[in-house]
Tab-separated table of C-alpha atoms in Angstrom:
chain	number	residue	atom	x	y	z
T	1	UNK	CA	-115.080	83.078	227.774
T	2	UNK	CA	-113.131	84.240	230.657
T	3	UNK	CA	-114.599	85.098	233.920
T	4	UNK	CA	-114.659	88.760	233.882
T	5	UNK	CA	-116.477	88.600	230.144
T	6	UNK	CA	-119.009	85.558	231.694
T	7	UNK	CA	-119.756	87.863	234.732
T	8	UNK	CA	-120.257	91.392	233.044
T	9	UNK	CA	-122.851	89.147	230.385
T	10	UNK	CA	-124.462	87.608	233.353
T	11	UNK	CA	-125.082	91.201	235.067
T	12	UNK	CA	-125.612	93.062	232.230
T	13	UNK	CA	-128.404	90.526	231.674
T	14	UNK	CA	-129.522	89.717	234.815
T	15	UNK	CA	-128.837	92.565	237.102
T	16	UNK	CA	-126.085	92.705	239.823
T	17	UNK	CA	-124.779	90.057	242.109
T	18	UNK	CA	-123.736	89.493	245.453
T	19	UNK	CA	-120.461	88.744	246.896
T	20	UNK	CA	-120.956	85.195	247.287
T	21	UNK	CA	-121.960	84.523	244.186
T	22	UNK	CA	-119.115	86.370	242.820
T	23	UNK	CA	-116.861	84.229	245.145
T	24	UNK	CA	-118.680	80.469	244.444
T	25	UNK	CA	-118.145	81.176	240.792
T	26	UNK	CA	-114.662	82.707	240.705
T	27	UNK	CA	-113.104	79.795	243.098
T	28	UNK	CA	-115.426	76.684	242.026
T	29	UNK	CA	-116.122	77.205	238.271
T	30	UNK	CA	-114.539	73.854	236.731
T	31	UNK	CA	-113.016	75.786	233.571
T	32	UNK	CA	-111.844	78.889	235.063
T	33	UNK	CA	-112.234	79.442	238.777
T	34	UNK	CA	-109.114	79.203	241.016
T	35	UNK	CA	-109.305	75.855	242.667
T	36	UNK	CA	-109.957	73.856	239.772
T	37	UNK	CA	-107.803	75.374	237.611
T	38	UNK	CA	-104.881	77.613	239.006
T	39	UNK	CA	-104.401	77.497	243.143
T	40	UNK	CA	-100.877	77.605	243.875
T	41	UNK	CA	-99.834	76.808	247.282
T	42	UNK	CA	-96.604	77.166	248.857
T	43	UNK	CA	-93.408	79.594	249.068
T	44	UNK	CA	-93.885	80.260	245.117
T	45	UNK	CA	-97.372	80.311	245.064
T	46	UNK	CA	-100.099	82.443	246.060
T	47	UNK	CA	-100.637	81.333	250.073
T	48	UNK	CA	-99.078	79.183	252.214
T	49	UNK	CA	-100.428	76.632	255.027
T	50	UNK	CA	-98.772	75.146	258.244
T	51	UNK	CA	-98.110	71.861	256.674
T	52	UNK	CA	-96.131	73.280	253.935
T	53	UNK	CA	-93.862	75.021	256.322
T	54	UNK	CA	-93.150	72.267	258.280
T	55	UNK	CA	-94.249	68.088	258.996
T	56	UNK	CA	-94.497	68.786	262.852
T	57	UNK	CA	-97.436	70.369	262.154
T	58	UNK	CA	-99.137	67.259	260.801
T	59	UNK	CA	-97.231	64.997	263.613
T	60	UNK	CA	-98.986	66.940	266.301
T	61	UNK	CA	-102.148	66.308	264.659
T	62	UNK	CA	-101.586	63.023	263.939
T	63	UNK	CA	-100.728	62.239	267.440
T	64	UNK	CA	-104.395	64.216	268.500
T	65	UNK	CA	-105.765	61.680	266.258
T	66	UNK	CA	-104.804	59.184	268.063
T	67	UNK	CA	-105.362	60.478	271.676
T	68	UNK	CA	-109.106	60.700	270.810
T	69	UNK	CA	-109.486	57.496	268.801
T	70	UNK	CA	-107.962	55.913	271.695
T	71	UNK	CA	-110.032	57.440	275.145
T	72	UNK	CA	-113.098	57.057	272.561
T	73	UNK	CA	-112.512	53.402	272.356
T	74	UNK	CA	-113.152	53.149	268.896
T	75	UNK	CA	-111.777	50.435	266.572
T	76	UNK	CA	-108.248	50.166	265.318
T	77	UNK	CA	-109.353	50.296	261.918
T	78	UNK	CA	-108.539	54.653	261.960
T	79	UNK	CA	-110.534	56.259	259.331
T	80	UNK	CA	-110.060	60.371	258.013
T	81	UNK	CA	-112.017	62.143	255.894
T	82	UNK	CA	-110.318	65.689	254.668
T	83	UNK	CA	-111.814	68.575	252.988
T	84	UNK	CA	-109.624	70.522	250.654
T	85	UNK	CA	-106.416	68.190	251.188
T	86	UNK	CA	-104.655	70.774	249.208
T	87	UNK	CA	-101.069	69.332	247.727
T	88	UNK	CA	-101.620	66.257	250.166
T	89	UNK	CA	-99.063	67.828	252.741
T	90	UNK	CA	-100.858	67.485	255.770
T	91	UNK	CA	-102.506	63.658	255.395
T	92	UNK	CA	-99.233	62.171	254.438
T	93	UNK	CA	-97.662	63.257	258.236
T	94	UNK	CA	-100.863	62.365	260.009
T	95	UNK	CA	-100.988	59.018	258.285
T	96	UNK	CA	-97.164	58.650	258.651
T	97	UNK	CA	-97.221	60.093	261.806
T	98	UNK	CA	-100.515	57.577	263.180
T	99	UNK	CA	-98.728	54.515	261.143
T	100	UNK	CA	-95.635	54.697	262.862
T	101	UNK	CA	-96.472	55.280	266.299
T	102	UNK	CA	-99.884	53.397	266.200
T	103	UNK	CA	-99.080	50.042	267.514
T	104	UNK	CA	-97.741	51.715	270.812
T	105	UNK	CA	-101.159	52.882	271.016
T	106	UNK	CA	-103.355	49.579	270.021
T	107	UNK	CA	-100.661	46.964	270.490
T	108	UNK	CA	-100.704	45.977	266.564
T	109	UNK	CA	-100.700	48.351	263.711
T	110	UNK	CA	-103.804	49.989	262.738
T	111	UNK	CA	-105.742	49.687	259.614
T	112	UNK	CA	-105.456	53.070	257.673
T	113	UNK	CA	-108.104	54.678	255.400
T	114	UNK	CA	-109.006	58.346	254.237
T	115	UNK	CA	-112.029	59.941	252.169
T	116	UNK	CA	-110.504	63.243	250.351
T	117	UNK	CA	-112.924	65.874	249.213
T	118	UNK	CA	-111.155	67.324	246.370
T	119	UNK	CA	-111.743	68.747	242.663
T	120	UNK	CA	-108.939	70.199	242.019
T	121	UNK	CA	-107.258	68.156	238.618
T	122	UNK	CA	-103.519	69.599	239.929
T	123	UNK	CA	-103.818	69.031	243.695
T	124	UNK	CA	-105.744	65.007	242.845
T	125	UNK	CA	-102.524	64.527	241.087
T	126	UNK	CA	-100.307	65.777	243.765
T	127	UNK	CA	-102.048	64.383	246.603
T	128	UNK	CA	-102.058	60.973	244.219
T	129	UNK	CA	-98.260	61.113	243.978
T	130	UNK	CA	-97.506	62.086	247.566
T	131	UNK	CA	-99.585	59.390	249.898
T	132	UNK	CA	-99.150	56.786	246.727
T	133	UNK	CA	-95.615	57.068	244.887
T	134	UNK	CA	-97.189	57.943	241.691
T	135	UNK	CA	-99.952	58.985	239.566
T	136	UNK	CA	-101.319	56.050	238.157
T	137	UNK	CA	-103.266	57.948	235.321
T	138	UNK	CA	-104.731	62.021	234.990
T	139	UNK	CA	-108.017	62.302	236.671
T	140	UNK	CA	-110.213	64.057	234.103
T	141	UNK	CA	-112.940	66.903	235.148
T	142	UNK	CA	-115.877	64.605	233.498
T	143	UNK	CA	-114.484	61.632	235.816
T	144	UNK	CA	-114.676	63.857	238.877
T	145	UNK	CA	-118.208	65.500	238.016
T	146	UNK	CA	-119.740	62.419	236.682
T	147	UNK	CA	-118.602	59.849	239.645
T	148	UNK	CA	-118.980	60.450	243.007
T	149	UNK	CA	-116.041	58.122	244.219
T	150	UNK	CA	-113.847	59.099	240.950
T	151	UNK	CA	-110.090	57.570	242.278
T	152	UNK	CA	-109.230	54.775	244.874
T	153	UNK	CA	-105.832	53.745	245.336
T	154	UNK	CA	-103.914	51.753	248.215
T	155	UNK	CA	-100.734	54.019	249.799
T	156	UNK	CA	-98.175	55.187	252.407
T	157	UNK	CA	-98.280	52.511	255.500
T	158	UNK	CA	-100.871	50.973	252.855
T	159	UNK	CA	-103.712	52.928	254.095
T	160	UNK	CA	-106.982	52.973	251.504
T	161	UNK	CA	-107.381	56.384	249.616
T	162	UNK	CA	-110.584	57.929	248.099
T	163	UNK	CA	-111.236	60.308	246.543
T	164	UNK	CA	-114.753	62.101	246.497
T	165	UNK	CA	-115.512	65.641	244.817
T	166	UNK	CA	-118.020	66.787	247.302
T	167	UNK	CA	-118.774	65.357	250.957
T	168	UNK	CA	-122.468	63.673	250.384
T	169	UNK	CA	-120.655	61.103	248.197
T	170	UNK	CA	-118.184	59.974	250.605
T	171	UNK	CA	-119.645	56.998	252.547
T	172	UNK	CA	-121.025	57.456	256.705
T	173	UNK	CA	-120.731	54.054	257.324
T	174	UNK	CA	-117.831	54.375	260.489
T	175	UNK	CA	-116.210	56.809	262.512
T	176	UNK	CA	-114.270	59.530	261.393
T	177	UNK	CA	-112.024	62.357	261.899
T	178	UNK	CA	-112.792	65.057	260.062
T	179	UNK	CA	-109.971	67.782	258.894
T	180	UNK	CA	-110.329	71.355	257.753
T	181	UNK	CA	-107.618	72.690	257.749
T	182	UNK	CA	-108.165	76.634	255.879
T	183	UNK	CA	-110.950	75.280	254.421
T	184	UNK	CA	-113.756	77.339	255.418
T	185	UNK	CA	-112.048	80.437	254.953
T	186	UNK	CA	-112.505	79.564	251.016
T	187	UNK	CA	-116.530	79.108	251.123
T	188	UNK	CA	-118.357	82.168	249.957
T	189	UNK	CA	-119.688	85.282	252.426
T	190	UNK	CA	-122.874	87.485	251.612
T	191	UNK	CA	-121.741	91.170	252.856
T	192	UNK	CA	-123.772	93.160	254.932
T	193	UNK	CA	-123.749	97.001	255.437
T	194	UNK	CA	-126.273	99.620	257.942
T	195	UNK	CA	-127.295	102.957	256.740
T	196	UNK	CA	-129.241	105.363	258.207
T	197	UNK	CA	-131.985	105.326	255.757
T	198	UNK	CA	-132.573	101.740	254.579
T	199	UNK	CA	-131.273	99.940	257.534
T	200	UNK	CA	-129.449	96.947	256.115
T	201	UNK	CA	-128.604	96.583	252.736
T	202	UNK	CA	-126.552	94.273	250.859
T	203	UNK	CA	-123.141	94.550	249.544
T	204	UNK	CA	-123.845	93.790	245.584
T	205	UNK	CA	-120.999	93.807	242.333
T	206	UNK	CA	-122.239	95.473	239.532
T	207	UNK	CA	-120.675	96.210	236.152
T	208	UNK	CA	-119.734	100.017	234.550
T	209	UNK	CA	-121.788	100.215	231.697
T	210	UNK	CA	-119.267	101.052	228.893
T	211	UNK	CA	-116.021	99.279	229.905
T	212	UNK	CA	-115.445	95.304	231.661
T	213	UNK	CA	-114.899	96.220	234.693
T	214	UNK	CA	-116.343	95.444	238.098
T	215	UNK	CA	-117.373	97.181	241.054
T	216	UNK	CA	-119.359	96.975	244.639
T	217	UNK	CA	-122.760	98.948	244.889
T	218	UNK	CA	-125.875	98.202	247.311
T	219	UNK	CA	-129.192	97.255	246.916
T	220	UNK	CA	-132.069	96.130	249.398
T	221	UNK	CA	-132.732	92.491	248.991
T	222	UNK	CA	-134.386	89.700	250.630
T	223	UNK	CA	-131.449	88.714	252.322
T	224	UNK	CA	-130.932	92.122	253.539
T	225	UNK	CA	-134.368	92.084	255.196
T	226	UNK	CA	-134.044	89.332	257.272
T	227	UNK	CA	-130.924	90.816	258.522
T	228	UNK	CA	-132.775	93.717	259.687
T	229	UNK	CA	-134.746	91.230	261.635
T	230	UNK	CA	-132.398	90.075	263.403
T	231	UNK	CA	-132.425	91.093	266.974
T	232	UNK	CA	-128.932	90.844	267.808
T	233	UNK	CA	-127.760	92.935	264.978
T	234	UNK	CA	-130.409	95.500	265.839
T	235	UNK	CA	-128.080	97.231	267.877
T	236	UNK	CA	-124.916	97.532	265.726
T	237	UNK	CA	-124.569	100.998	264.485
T	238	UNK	CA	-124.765	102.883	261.253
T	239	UNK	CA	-121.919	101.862	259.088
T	240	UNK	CA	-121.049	98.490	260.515
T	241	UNK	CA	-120.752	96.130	258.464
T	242	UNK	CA	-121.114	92.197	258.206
T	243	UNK	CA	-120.143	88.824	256.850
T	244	UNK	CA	-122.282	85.212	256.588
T	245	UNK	CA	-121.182	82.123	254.992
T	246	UNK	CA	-123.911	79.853	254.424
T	247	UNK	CA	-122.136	77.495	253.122
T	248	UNK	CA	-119.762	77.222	255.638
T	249	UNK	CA	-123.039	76.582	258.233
T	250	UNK	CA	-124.033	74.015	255.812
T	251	UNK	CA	-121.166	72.520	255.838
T	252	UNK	CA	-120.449	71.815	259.259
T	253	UNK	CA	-123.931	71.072	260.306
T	254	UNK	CA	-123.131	68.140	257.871
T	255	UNK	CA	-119.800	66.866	259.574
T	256	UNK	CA	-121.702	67.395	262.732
T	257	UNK	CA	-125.084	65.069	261.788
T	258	UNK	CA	-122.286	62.850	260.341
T	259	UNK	CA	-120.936	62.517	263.523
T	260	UNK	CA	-123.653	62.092	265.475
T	261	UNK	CA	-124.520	59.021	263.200
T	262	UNK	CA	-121.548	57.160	263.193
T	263	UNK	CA	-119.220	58.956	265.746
T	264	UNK	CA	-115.961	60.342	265.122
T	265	UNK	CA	-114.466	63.987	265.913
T	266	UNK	CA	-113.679	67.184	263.678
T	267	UNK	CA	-110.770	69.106	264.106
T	268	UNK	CA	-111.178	72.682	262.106
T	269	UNK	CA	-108.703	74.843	261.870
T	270	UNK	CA	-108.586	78.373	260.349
T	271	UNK	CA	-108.168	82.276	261.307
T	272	UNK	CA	-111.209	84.001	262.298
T	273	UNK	CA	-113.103	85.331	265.026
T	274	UNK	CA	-115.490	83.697	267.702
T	275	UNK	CA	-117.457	86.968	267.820
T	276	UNK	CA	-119.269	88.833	265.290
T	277	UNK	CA	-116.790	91.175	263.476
T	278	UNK	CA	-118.632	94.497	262.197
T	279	UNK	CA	-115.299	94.580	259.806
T	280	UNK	CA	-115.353	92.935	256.130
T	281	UNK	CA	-112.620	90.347	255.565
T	282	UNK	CA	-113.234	89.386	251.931
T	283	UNK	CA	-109.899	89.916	250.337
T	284	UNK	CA	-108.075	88.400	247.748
T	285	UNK	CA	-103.701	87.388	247.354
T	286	UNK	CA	-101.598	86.993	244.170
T	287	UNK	CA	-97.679	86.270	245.042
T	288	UNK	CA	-98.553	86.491	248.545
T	289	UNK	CA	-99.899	89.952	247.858
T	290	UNK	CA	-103.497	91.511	248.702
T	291	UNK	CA	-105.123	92.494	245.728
T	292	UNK	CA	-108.298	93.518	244.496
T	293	UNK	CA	-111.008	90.542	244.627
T	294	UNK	CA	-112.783	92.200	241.519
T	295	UNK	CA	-109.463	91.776	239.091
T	296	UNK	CA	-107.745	88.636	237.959
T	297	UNK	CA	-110.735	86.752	238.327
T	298	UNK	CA	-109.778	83.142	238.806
T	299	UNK	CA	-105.979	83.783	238.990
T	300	UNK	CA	-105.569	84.501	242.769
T	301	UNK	CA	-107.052	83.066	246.104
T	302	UNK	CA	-109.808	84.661	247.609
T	303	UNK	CA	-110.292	84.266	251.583
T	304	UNK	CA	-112.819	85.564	254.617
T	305	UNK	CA	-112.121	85.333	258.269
T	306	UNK	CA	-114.568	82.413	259.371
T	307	UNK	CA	-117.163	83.273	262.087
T	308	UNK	CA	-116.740	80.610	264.625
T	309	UNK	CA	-119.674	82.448	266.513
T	310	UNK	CA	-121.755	81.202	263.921
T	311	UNK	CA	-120.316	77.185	263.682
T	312	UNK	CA	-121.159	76.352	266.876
T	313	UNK	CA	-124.605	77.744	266.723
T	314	UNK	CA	-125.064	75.732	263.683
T	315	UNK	CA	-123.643	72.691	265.294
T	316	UNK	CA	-125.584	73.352	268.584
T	317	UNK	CA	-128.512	72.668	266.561
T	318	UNK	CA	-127.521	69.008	266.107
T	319	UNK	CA	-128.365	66.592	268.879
T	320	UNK	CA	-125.872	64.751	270.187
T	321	UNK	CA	-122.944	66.965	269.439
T	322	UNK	CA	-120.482	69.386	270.636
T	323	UNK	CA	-118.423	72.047	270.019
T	324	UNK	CA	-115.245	72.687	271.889
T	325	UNK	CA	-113.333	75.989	271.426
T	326	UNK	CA	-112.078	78.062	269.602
T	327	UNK	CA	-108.895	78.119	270.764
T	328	UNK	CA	-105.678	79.598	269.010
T	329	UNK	CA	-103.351	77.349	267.301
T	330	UNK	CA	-100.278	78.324	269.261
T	331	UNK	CA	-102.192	76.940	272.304
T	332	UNK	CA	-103.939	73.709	270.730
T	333	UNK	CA	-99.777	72.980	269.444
T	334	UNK	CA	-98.545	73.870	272.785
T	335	UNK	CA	-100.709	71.851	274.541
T	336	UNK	CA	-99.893	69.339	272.365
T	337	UNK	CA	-96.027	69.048	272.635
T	338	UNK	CA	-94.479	70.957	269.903
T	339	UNK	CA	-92.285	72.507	271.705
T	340	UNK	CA	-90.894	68.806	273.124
T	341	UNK	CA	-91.406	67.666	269.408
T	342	UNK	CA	-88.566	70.861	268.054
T	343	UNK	CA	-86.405	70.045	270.929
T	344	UNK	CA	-85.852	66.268	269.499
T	345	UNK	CA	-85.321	67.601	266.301
């Protein structure tokens, strides 16, 4: 059953459904959805990231790595933990990157290691073959449902590799640094809208009644109420319209009560606002092309501008804890030494 047939059954039964259900089930569904089954990144596929376009990107972080394990005084045993390594682009030139110019930093060469939160079948297997020469065998989806540390293999400036299909499963038992890079901007958003007559309602997809086909309607729901108590959004005026990721506050309350257990940093990086945009952002690319989120279910990538408003309110909430920024990437690279880093090149 294809995605389109499984949700037009679902609604038809069970009455319409909001956005971020639509978008949990359309990127995360293990047969069909998009990152398990058919992301394409790079110049031929649907998106493209910073590490794909070039390995300074992944130098400069690497060397940031290293900066704050070192004025933290932490070990020399250097440990990551990614979420959504994609193709395996950018942990390859941070661990090449922290391998080759560790020992100028701790005097010998550090001990390398890195949890990867992945469930993508195509990207375990490129990720596999880039940090560790080969694939040693196909990862199946019952192997990374059924075991929480599914692959471990030893790799590139023979750091320790494993793999983990969700973050709970990957051990808190050190420090870590934690990358996201256009991660969050994957996690599903609940849509908001104001009207003059029911206040807030929410943004729901519902199905035509003779025909397959999908489309956006409103409804008053629970989640719609408590928007209208909220305060801040009491001002906003008819016809503005929101975006919250739940999951995305879930997510990084995690890395931050991670952190505060066992120390560590996260470096997240992603396009978005740090103020509440009355704007939707969900929108979905094909070929590098916007397209309509409600066709080709499961064939292209769907996206929303992360709130950083939001993350640091969630990780304000977590003692012990901080949250620096935002601040644009051009700047955080600058500031860095890319531009010393082209010159050599």
């Amino acid at each position: 059953m294809s995605l389109l047939s499984h949700f037009c059954r679902r609604i038809r039964l069970t009455g319409p459904i909001n956005v971020g259900e639509l978008m949990q089930d359309v990127i995360m569904d293990p047969k069909h959805g998009y990152y398990p089954q058919a992301a394409r990144i790079g110049h031929k596929g649907d998106f493209i990231t910073a590490p794909e376009l070039t390995p300074v990107f992944g130098e400069i972080i690497g060397a940031w790595s290293l900066l704050y394990w070192q004025q933290a005084k932490l070990p020399t045993n250097v440990h990551f933990t990614e979420l959504g390594p994609g193709r395996g682009t950018l942990m390859r030139d941070i661990i090449d990157t922290v391998g080759i110019i560790g020992p100028a930093f701790f005097g010998k060469p550090p001990k390398l290691s890195a949890s990867l939160i992945e469930i993508s079948e195509q990207f375990i297997a490129e990720q596999e073959k880039l940090l560790c020469g080969n694939v040693k065998s196909p990862i199946t989806p019952q192997q990374i449902f059924d075991n929480p540390n599914y692959l471990t293999r030893t790799g590139l400036h023979k750091a320790r590799f494993k793999w983990y299909s969700m973050l709970d499963h990957a051990p808190n038992d050190r420090p870590s640094l934690y990358i996201m890079n256009e991660f969050l901007d994957a996690l599903p958003v609940n849509q908001f809208q104001k009207t003059e007559d029911k206040g807030w309602v929410e943004i729901m997809v519902d199905v035509e009644k003779d025909i397959d086909k999908l489309f956006y309607t409103t409804y008053k729901t629970g989640r719609s109420i408590k928007v209208d108590q909220d305060k801040e959004l009491s001002s906003l005026p008819v016809g503005s319209q929101i975006e919250h990721s739940p999951m995305s506050a879930k997510v990084v309350t995690s890395l931050a009560e991670r952190i505060a257990q066992s120390g560590g940093a996260a470096l997240i990086i992603d396009y978005g606002e740090d103020q509440l945009s009355t704007e939707l952002t969900f929108r979905a690319f094909k070929d590098h092309q916007q397209v309509n989120p409600l066709e080709d279910l499961g064939l292209c990538d769907l996206t929303a501008d992360v709130n950083f408003k939001d993350l640091k309110k969630s990780i304000a909430e977590v003692e012990g804890v901080k949250a620096h920024g935002p601040i644009t990437q051009s700047s955080f690279l600058t500031l860095m030494g890319v531009g010393e880093r082209f010159r050599q090149l």
